[in-house]
Amino acid sequence: MSLVQLQITDFRNIKSARLQLSRGLNLISGLNGSGKTSILEAIYFLGMGRSFRSHLAQRVINNESEQLVLFAEIEQAQGNAKLGLRRLRNGEIEVRLNGEKLKRLSELAETLPIQVITPESFSLLFEGPKSRRQFIDWGAFHSDPQFHSAWSNVRRILKQRNQLLKNQADYQTIEYWDRDLVRYTEQVTEIRNQYVHSLNSLLTGIIEAFLPQVDVKVSFTRGWDSKTSYADALQSQYSRDLNSGNTGSGAHKADLRLRVGNMPAQDALSRGQLKLLVCALRIAQGRLLKEQINKNSIYLVDDLPSELDARHRQLLLTQLADTGSQIFVTAIEPTAIVDSLHCPPDRMFHVEQGHVAVTE
Ligand SMILES: Nc1ncnc2c1ncn2[C@@H]1O[C@H](COP(=O)(O)OP(=O)(O)OP(=O)(O)O)[C@@H](O)[C@H]1O
Ligand SMILES: [Mg+2]
């Protein structure tokens, strides 16, 4: 799975760009504010229908335009496909795969499994459980076709349950909803648990390469007491939930615990080491996806050189290349990447004030 060609129109400061891409390593260089991250963001937007930087989609539309248009030709095992996306300022979005309109954005995510590594995304992973859950769910979504609908059902029922709690509903009414909630929650939890288990076996080797002699442990917590069934947990927390108007435990509280020895990883590791840990997690996810459904991810690594010394840059680039995936890497100075490689990147682009050119 890789992008052969990418066309960007009116996305951030890029008015118009057409990039012929390599299946391997694509290096994008340029000064601050030139548009490097915007190119990665455009690829992500095409794959997810949203940005990794701003939840307000109209911010990514070029200031002087009413709409943005993205187009890519994708190379897949089953032949090439054409993916197009148009987003208007009023929120309207239209996505076409081989000319046919897609109904749901999740169909888009299935088409392009994208892994993002940015300085912001890696701090996020250590700030709160939400992004760690998203990390697990990226894999759960791609590895099990049941996950998306089970998780959507959990969220839908939780919303209804919380509304009932706010209205001080009696226990019988709540219990009626809880039967389905328990069923879907168990399904979601089983898929997540299996996923983290499979991930762990791949992760060990990668962490050993990146952080030798650091005892990193990754484990899954499901979101309620480990000794109680979810049905019992819901029953015993009913009066507390009624007081708060919120469901206090469940799949929406699941987390990925990252520990070094007996400390949280963010307290035990340096910034560069944390970045390497996140990269190891993402690389393991890409490898697992390849193992499970024979699909390659696309890696977007923003500002790869920052916080890494030359040896670790090289290690990271080698590990990324070993996944066999298409990789997009940005750097201010191309030499920061080129000097860490045995052979030059497969394709190099230089960006200047939103204009993209291929360089030799
Ligand atoms: N909607 C928009 N319309 C036009 N320009 C925009 C819009 N949103 C952001 N920009 C501008 O686009 C430029 C490119 O930003 P981008 O983050 O891609 O730069 P960069 O090359 O990644 O820089 P850095 O090296 O500092 O990370 C910025 O100067 C920004 O002000
Ligand atoms: Mg940037």
Short mmCIF file of C-alpha atoms and ligand atoms in Angstrom, two decimals:
data_model
loop_
_atom_site.label_atom_id
_atom_site.label_comp_id
_atom_site.label_asym_id
_atom_site.label_seq_id
_atom_site.Cartn_x
_atom_site.Cartn_y
_atom_site.Cartn_z
CA MET A 1 0.00 0.00 0.00
CA SER A 2 1.55 3.27 -1.07
CA LEU A 3 0.74 6.60 -2.68
CA VAL A 4 2.05 6.88 -6.21
CA GLN A 5 0.91 10.40 -6.87
CA LEU A 6 -0.48 13.15 -4.69
CA GLN A 7 -2.20 16.37 -5.72
CA ILE A 8 -2.84 19.09 -3.18
CA THR A 9 -5.05 22.09 -3.90
CA ASP A 10 -5.69 24.93 -1.45
CA PHE A 11 -4.54 23.08 1.64
CA ARG A 12 -2.93 25.47 4.23
CA ASN A 13 -0.29 27.51 2.37
CA ILE A 14 -0.12 25.04 -0.54
CA LYS A 15 -2.16 26.50 -3.40
CA SER A 16 -1.32 23.76 -5.83
CA ALA A 17 1.21 20.91 -5.80
CA ARG A 18 1.61 17.66 -7.66
CA LEU A 19 4.03 15.12 -6.21
CA GLN A 20 5.23 11.92 -7.87
CA LEU A 21 6.11 9.78 -4.88
CA SER A 22 8.45 6.94 -4.16
CA ARG A 23 7.25 3.68 -2.57
CA GLY A 24 10.14 3.96 -0.13
CA LEU A 25 11.54 6.97 1.70
CA ASN A 26 10.30 10.44 0.70
CA LEU A 27 12.19 13.30 2.31
CA ILE A 28 10.57 16.73 2.51
CA SER A 29 12.81 19.62 3.50
CA GLY A 30 12.37 23.37 3.81
CA LEU A 31 12.59 26.32 6.14
CA ASN A 32 10.25 27.04 9.04
CA GLY A 33 6.77 27.84 7.78
CA SER A 34 7.48 26.61 4.23
CA GLY A 35 4.74 23.93 4.27
CA LYS A 36 6.44 20.63 5.22
CA THR A 37 4.01 19.61 7.97
CA SER A 38 1.16 20.75 5.73
CA ILE A 39 2.11 18.08 3.17
CA LEU A 40 2.00 15.35 5.84
CA GLU A 41 -1.23 16.81 7.14
CA ALA A 42 -2.73 16.70 3.63
CA ILE A 43 -1.88 12.99 3.34
CA TYR A 44 -3.42 12.36 6.75
CA PHE A 45 -6.50 14.38 5.84
CA LEU A 46 -6.96 12.31 2.72
CA GLY A 47 -6.75 9.11 4.75
CA MET A 48 -8.81 10.16 7.76
CA GLY A 49 -11.03 13.05 6.67
CA ARG A 50 -9.59 15.18 9.46
CA SER A 51 -6.36 16.83 10.54
CA PHE A 52 -3.86 15.67 13.14
CA ARG A 53 -3.19 19.31 14.08
CA SER A 54 -6.53 21.03 14.38
CA HIS A 55 -9.98 19.65 14.99
CA LEU A 56 -11.39 22.61 13.05
CA ALA A 57 -11.27 21.40 9.48
CA GLN A 58 -11.90 24.84 7.97
CA ARG A 59 -8.50 25.97 9.34
CA VAL A 60 -6.75 23.72 6.86
CA ILE A 61 -8.50 25.24 3.85
CA ASN A 62 -6.28 27.89 2.28
CA ASN A 63 -7.22 31.33 3.61
CA GLU A 64 -8.07 32.63 0.15
CA SER A 65 -10.17 29.63 -0.91
CA GLU A 66 -13.62 28.23 -0.29
CA GLN A 67 -12.59 24.58 -0.56
CA LEU A 68 -9.65 22.21 -0.51
CA VAL A 69 -9.17 19.30 -2.89
CA LEU A 70 -6.87 16.33 -2.40
CA PHE A 71 -6.27 13.51 -4.79
CA ALA A 72 -4.06 10.44 -4.70
CA GLU A 73 -3.35 7.46 -6.82
CA ILE A 74 -2.84 4.50 -4.52
CA GLU A 75 -0.98 1.31 -5.26
CA GLN A 76 -2.66 -1.67 -3.59
CA ALA A 77 -2.35 -5.44 -3.77
CA GLN A 78 -5.63 -5.55 -5.70
CA GLY A 79 -4.52 -2.91 -8.23
CA ASN A 80 -4.28 0.87 -8.33
CA ALA A 81 -7.06 3.02 -6.91
CA LYS A 82 -7.94 6.69 -7.15
CA LEU A 83 -8.91 8.50 -4.00
CA GLY A 84 -10.28 12.05 -4.03
CA LEU A 85 -11.50 14.33 -1.26
CA ARG A 86 -13.15 17.73 -1.36
CA ARG A 87 -13.86 19.74 1.78
CA LEU A 88 -15.88 22.96 1.73
CA ARG A 89 -15.78 25.79 4.22
CA ASN A 90 -19.39 25.07 5.26
CA GLY A 91 -18.32 21.62 6.48
CA GLU A 92 -19.47 19.60 3.50
CA ILE A 93 -17.14 16.77 2.62
CA GLU A 94 -17.12 14.52 -0.40
CA VAL A 95 -14.89 11.49 -0.74
CA ARG A 96 -14.64 9.31 -3.81
CA LEU A 97 -12.86 6.02 -4.25
CA ASN A 98 -12.50 5.11 -7.92
CA GLY A 99 -15.21 7.64 -8.72
CA GLU A 100 -17.71 6.22 -6.22
CA LYS A 101 -18.86 8.28 -3.28
CA LEU A 102 -17.96 6.82 0.14
CA LYS A 103 -20.75 6.95 2.71
CA ARG A 104 -18.70 6.74 5.88
CA LEU A 105 -15.31 8.19 6.76
CA SER A 106 -14.35 4.88 8.38
CA GLU A 107 -14.25 3.37 4.88
CA LEU A 108 -11.58 5.94 4.13
CA ALA A 109 -9.49 4.93 7.15
CA GLU A 110 -9.69 1.30 6.05
CA THR A 111 -8.25 2.24 2.69
CA LEU A 112 -5.23 4.11 4.04
CA PRO A 113 -3.70 2.92 7.33
CA ILE A 114 -1.65 5.94 8.34
CA GLN A 115 0.83 6.20 11.19
CA VAL A 116 1.75 9.70 12.36
CA ILE A 117 4.75 10.56 14.46
CA THR A 118 4.94 14.27 15.27
CA PRO A 119 6.53 16.09 18.20
CA GLU A 120 2.98 16.92 19.41
CA SER A 121 1.58 13.43 19.02
CA PHE A 122 4.35 11.90 21.04
CA SER A 123 3.91 14.23 23.98
CA LEU A 124 0.16 13.57 23.81
CA LEU A 125 0.72 9.88 24.35
CA PHE A 126 2.14 10.67 27.77
CA GLU A 127 -0.36 13.31 28.78
CA GLY A 128 -3.69 11.54 28.99
CA PRO A 129 -5.43 8.22 28.41
CA LYS A 130 -7.45 9.43 25.42
CA SER A 131 -4.63 9.37 22.93
CA ARG A 132 -3.35 6.07 24.33
CA ARG A 133 -6.81 4.60 23.78
CA GLN A 134 -6.74 5.98 20.25
CA PHE A 135 -3.41 4.26 19.80
CA ILE A 136 -4.89 0.87 20.79
CA ASP A 137 -8.00 1.51 18.74
CA TRP A 138 -6.03 2.27 15.59
CA GLY A 139 -4.81 -1.32 15.72
CA ALA A 140 -8.09 -2.79 16.95
CA PHE A 141 -9.91 -1.06 14.09
CA HIS A 142 -7.55 -2.31 11.41
CA SER A 143 -7.08 -5.81 12.79
CA ASP A 144 -10.69 -6.74 13.55
CA PRO A 145 -13.62 -5.80 11.29
CA GLN A 146 -16.02 -6.16 14.26
CA PHE A 147 -14.32 -3.46 16.29
CA HIS A 148 -15.69 -0.34 14.64
CA SER A 149 -19.37 -1.20 15.09
CA ALA A 150 -18.91 -2.63 18.61
CA TRP A 151 -17.10 0.53 19.76
CA SER A 152 -19.67 2.79 18.08
CA ASN A 153 -22.41 0.89 19.94
CA VAL A 154 -20.61 1.29 23.27
CA ARG A 155 -20.34 5.04 22.75
CA ARG A 156 -23.94 5.36 21.62
CA ILE A 157 -25.31 3.44 24.62
CA LEU A 158 -23.05 5.29 27.06
CA LYS A 159 -24.44 8.58 25.80
CA GLN A 160 -28.01 7.36 26.33
CA ARG A 161 -27.15 5.91 29.73
CA ASN A 162 -25.54 9.16 30.88
CA GLN A 163 -28.59 11.10 29.76
CA LEU A 164 -30.82 8.75 31.78
CA LEU A 165 -28.55 9.15 34.80
CA LYS A 166 -28.81 12.93 34.53
CA ASN A 167 -32.60 12.51 34.46
CA GLN A 168 -32.40 10.42 37.66
CA ALA A 169 -33.77 7.29 35.97
CA ASP A 170 -34.58 4.32 38.23
CA TYR A 171 -32.37 1.24 38.32
CA GLN A 172 -34.72 -0.93 36.19
CA THR A 173 -34.53 1.50 33.28
CA ILE A 174 -30.75 1.74 33.50
CA GLU A 175 -30.38 -2.02 33.80
CA TYR A 176 -32.32 -2.48 30.58
CA TRP A 177 -29.64 -0.51 28.68
CA ASP A 178 -26.83 -2.14 30.59
CA ARG A 179 -27.41 -5.56 29.01
CA ASP A 180 -26.38 -4.31 25.56
CA LEU A 181 -23.69 -2.10 27.04
CA VAL A 182 -22.11 -5.10 28.76
CA ARG A 183 -22.25 -7.22 25.60
CA TYR A 184 -20.57 -4.60 23.38
CA THR A 185 -18.10 -3.56 26.07
CA GLU A 186 -16.94 -7.16 26.46
CA GLN A 187 -16.50 -7.42 22.69
CA VAL A 188 -14.48 -4.19 22.52
CA THR A 189 -12.38 -5.20 25.52
CA GLU A 190 -11.60 -8.64 24.12
CA ILE A 191 -10.43 -7.18 20.79
CA ARG A 192 -8.31 -4.50 22.51
CA ASN A 193 -6.81 -7.00 24.91
CA GLN A 194 -5.91 -9.42 22.13
CA TYR A 195 -4.44 -6.58 20.13
CA VAL A 196 -2.15 -5.31 22.91
CA HIS A 197 -1.11 -8.90 23.59
CA SER A 198 -0.07 -9.46 19.94
CA LEU A 199 1.61 -6.05 19.84
CA ASN A 200 3.68 -6.80 22.91
CA SER A 201 5.37 -9.80 21.35
CA LEU A 202 6.61 -7.67 18.42
CA LEU A 203 7.42 -4.68 20.54
CA THR A 204 9.99 -6.36 22.75
CA GLY A 205 12.53 -6.76 19.94
CA ILE A 206 12.09 -3.20 18.66
CA ILE A 207 12.40 -1.67 22.12
CA GLU A 208 15.56 -3.69 22.68
CA ALA A 209 17.06 -2.11 19.57
CA PHE A 210 15.97 1.44 20.46
CA LEU A 211 16.34 1.40 24.22
CA PRO A 212 18.67 -1.41 25.23
CA GLN A 213 18.81 -2.12 28.94
CA VAL A 214 15.64 -0.16 29.59
CA ASP A 215 12.98 -2.35 31.13
CA VAL A 216 9.82 -1.10 29.35
CA LYS A 217 6.52 -2.79 30.12
CA VAL A 218 3.38 -2.19 28.10
CA SER A 219 0.07 -3.42 29.44
CA PHE A 220 -3.62 -2.94 28.88
CA THR A 221 -6.12 -1.85 31.51
CA ARG A 222 -9.71 -2.40 30.48
CA GLY A 223 -11.42 0.47 32.33
CA TRP A 224 -12.99 -1.18 35.36
CA ASP A 225 -11.94 -3.31 38.32
CA SER A 226 -9.92 -6.29 37.11
CA LYS A 227 -11.63 -8.70 39.53
CA THR A 228 -15.23 -7.84 38.68
CA SER A 229 -17.42 -8.52 35.67
CA TYR A 230 -18.61 -5.37 33.92
CA ALA A 231 -22.23 -6.23 34.72
CA ASP A 232 -21.41 -6.35 38.44
CA ALA A 233 -19.31 -3.21 38.24
CA LEU A 234 -22.20 -1.30 36.64
CA GLN A 235 -24.61 -2.55 39.28
CA SER A 236 -22.41 -1.62 42.20
CA GLN A 237 -21.59 1.83 40.83
CA TYR A 238 -25.22 2.74 40.04
CA SER A 239 -25.75 5.18 42.92
CA ARG A 240 -22.38 6.83 42.34
CA ASP A 241 -23.17 7.16 38.62
CA LEU A 242 -26.55 8.64 39.50
CA ASN A 243 -24.89 11.29 41.67
CA SER A 244 -22.34 12.26 39.04
CA GLY A 245 -24.66 11.87 36.02
CA ASN A 246 -21.90 9.90 34.35
CA THR A 247 -20.83 6.29 33.87
CA GLY A 248 -17.68 6.05 35.97
CA SER A 249 -16.08 2.99 34.45
CA GLY A 250 -16.06 0.97 31.26
CA ALA A 251 -14.36 0.67 27.87
CA HIS A 252 -14.25 4.49 27.65
CA LYS A 253 -11.75 4.44 30.54
CA ALA A 254 -9.44 1.79 29.09
CA ASP A 255 -5.77 2.66 28.97
CA LEU A 256 -2.37 1.54 27.83
CA ARG A 257 0.12 1.54 30.67
CA LEU A 258 3.68 2.36 29.70
CA ARG A 259 6.09 1.73 32.55
CA VAL A 260 9.82 1.59 33.02
CA GLY A 261 10.65 -0.56 36.03
CA ASN A 262 7.97 0.57 38.44
CA MET A 263 7.71 4.14 37.20
CA PRO A 264 5.48 5.69 34.52
CA ALA A 265 7.55 5.91 31.31
CA GLN A 266 7.23 9.72 31.13
CA ASP A 267 8.94 10.07 34.52
CA ALA A 268 11.69 7.58 33.80
CA LEU A 269 12.79 8.46 30.26
CA SER A 270 14.39 11.49 28.59
CA ARG A 271 12.58 13.36 25.78
CA GLY A 272 14.63 11.61 23.09
CA GLN A 273 14.02 8.23 24.72
CA LEU A 274 10.27 8.93 24.90
CA LYS A 275 10.29 9.77 21.21
CA LEU A 276 12.05 6.48 20.50
CA LEU A 277 9.51 4.62 22.60
CA VAL A 278 6.65 6.14 20.62
CA CYS A 279 8.42 5.28 17.37
CA ALA A 280 8.89 1.70 18.60
CA LEU A 281 5.16 1.49 19.38
CA ARG A 282 4.22 2.81 15.94
CA ILE A 283 6.66 0.56 14.13
CA ALA A 284 5.34 -2.46 16.05
CA GLN A 285 1.80 -1.49 15.01
CA GLY A 286 2.82 -1.29 11.37
CA ARG A 287 4.55 -4.65 11.51
CA LEU A 288 1.58 -6.27 13.22
CA LEU A 289 -0.80 -4.94 10.60
CA LYS A 290 1.41 -6.41 7.92
CA GLU A 291 1.41 -9.76 9.76
CA GLN A 292 -2.32 -9.78 10.42
CA ILE A 293 -3.86 -8.52 7.19
CA ASN A 294 -0.84 -8.16 4.91
CA LYS A 295 -1.26 -4.41 4.58
CA ASN A 296 1.52 -1.85 4.76
CA SER A 297 0.98 1.34 6.73
CA ILE A 298 2.09 4.74 5.52
CA TYR A 299 4.43 6.52 7.94
CA LEU A 300 4.36 10.28 8.37
CA VAL A 301 7.25 11.39 10.53
CA ASP A 302 7.32 15.13 11.13
CA ASP A 303 10.62 16.72 12.08
CA LEU A 304 12.38 13.37 12.42
CA PRO A 305 15.81 14.74 13.41
CA SER A 306 14.58 16.74 16.40
CA GLU A 307 15.66 15.38 19.77
CA LEU A 308 17.55 12.45 18.26
CA ASP A 309 21.32 12.06 17.97
CA ALA A 310 22.87 10.84 14.69
CA ARG A 311 23.02 7.20 15.80
CA HIS A 312 19.36 7.11 16.84
CA ARG A 313 18.26 8.90 13.66
CA GLN A 314 19.97 6.17 11.70
CA LEU A 315 18.47 3.44 13.85
CA LEU A 316 14.99 4.88 13.47
CA LEU A 317 15.31 5.29 9.70
CA THR A 318 16.57 1.72 9.36
CA GLN A 319 13.74 0.30 11.46
CA LEU A 320 11.19 2.32 9.49
CA ALA A 321 12.65 1.15 6.18
CA ASP A 322 12.59 -2.47 7.41
CA THR A 323 8.79 -2.32 7.72
CA GLY A 324 8.69 -2.15 3.90
CA SER A 325 6.28 0.79 4.22
CA GLN A 326 6.14 4.04 2.36
CA ILE A 327 7.69 6.72 4.55
CA PHE A 328 7.39 10.50 4.54
CA VAL A 329 9.92 12.32 6.64
CA THR A 330 10.30 16.06 7.11
CA ALA A 331 13.39 17.96 8.20
CA ILE A 332 14.51 21.57 7.98
CA GLU A 333 17.93 20.60 6.63
CA PRO A 334 18.02 17.60 4.26
CA THR A 335 21.53 16.73 5.46
CA ALA A 336 20.14 15.88 8.91
CA ILE A 337 18.54 12.85 7.24
CA VAL A 338 20.83 12.19 4.29
CA ASP A 339 23.91 12.00 6.55
CA SER A 340 22.20 9.28 8.62
CA LEU A 341 21.59 7.03 5.62
CA HIS A 342 23.82 4.59 3.76
CA CYS A 343 22.14 5.46 0.48
CA PRO A 344 20.21 8.62 -0.41
CA PRO A 345 16.43 8.86 0.16
CA ASP A 346 14.37 7.46 -2.72
CA ARG A 347 12.85 10.87 -3.44
CA MET A 348 13.59 14.34 -2.12
CA PHE A 349 11.30 17.34 -2.15
CA HIS A 350 12.06 20.89 -1.20
CA VAL A 351 9.30 23.26 -0.10
CA GLU A 352 9.49 27.04 -0.33
CA GLN A 353 6.51 29.20 0.62
CA GLY A 354 4.04 26.48 -0.29
CA HIS A 355 5.76 25.56 -3.57
CA VAL A 356 7.03 21.99 -3.79
CA ALA A 357 9.89 20.94 -6.06
CA VAL A 358 11.74 17.65 -6.53
CA THR A 359 15.48 17.86 -5.79
CA GLU A 360 18.31 15.56 -6.79
N1 LIG B 1 -5.41 28.05 6.14
C1 LIG B 1 -4.21 28.54 5.80
N2 LIG B 1 -4.07 29.27 4.67
C2 LIG B 1 -2.86 29.75 4.29
N3 LIG B 1 -1.74 29.56 5.00
C3 LIG B 1 -1.82 28.84 6.12
C4 LIG B 1 -3.05 28.28 6.60
N4 LIG B 1 -2.84 27.61 7.74
C5 LIG B 1 -1.52 27.74 7.99
N5 LIG B 1 -0.89 28.46 7.04
C6 LIG B 1 0.54 28.81 6.92
O1 LIG B 1 1.18 27.73 6.28
C7 LIG B 1 2.57 27.80 6.55
C8 LIG B 1 3.14 26.42 6.55
O2 LIG B 1 3.02 25.79 7.79
P1 LIG B 1 3.72 24.38 8.12
O3 LIG B 1 3.36 24.09 9.51
O4 LIG B 1 3.37 23.40 7.08
O5 LIG B 1 5.26 24.74 7.99
P2 LIG B 1 6.54 23.82 8.24
O6 LIG B 1 7.32 23.82 6.97
O7 LIG B 1 6.13 22.53 8.77
O8 LIG B 1 7.32 24.67 9.33
P3 LIG B 1 8.20 24.23 10.62
O9 LIG B 1 9.56 23.88 10.12
O10 LIG B 1 8.24 25.47 11.43
O11 LIG B 1 7.50 23.11 11.29
C9 LIG B 1 2.70 28.61 7.82
O12 LIG B 1 3.41 29.78 7.53
C10 LIG B 1 1.29 28.94 8.22
O13 LIG B 1 1.15 30.24 8.71
MG MG B 2 6.41 21.65 10.64
#
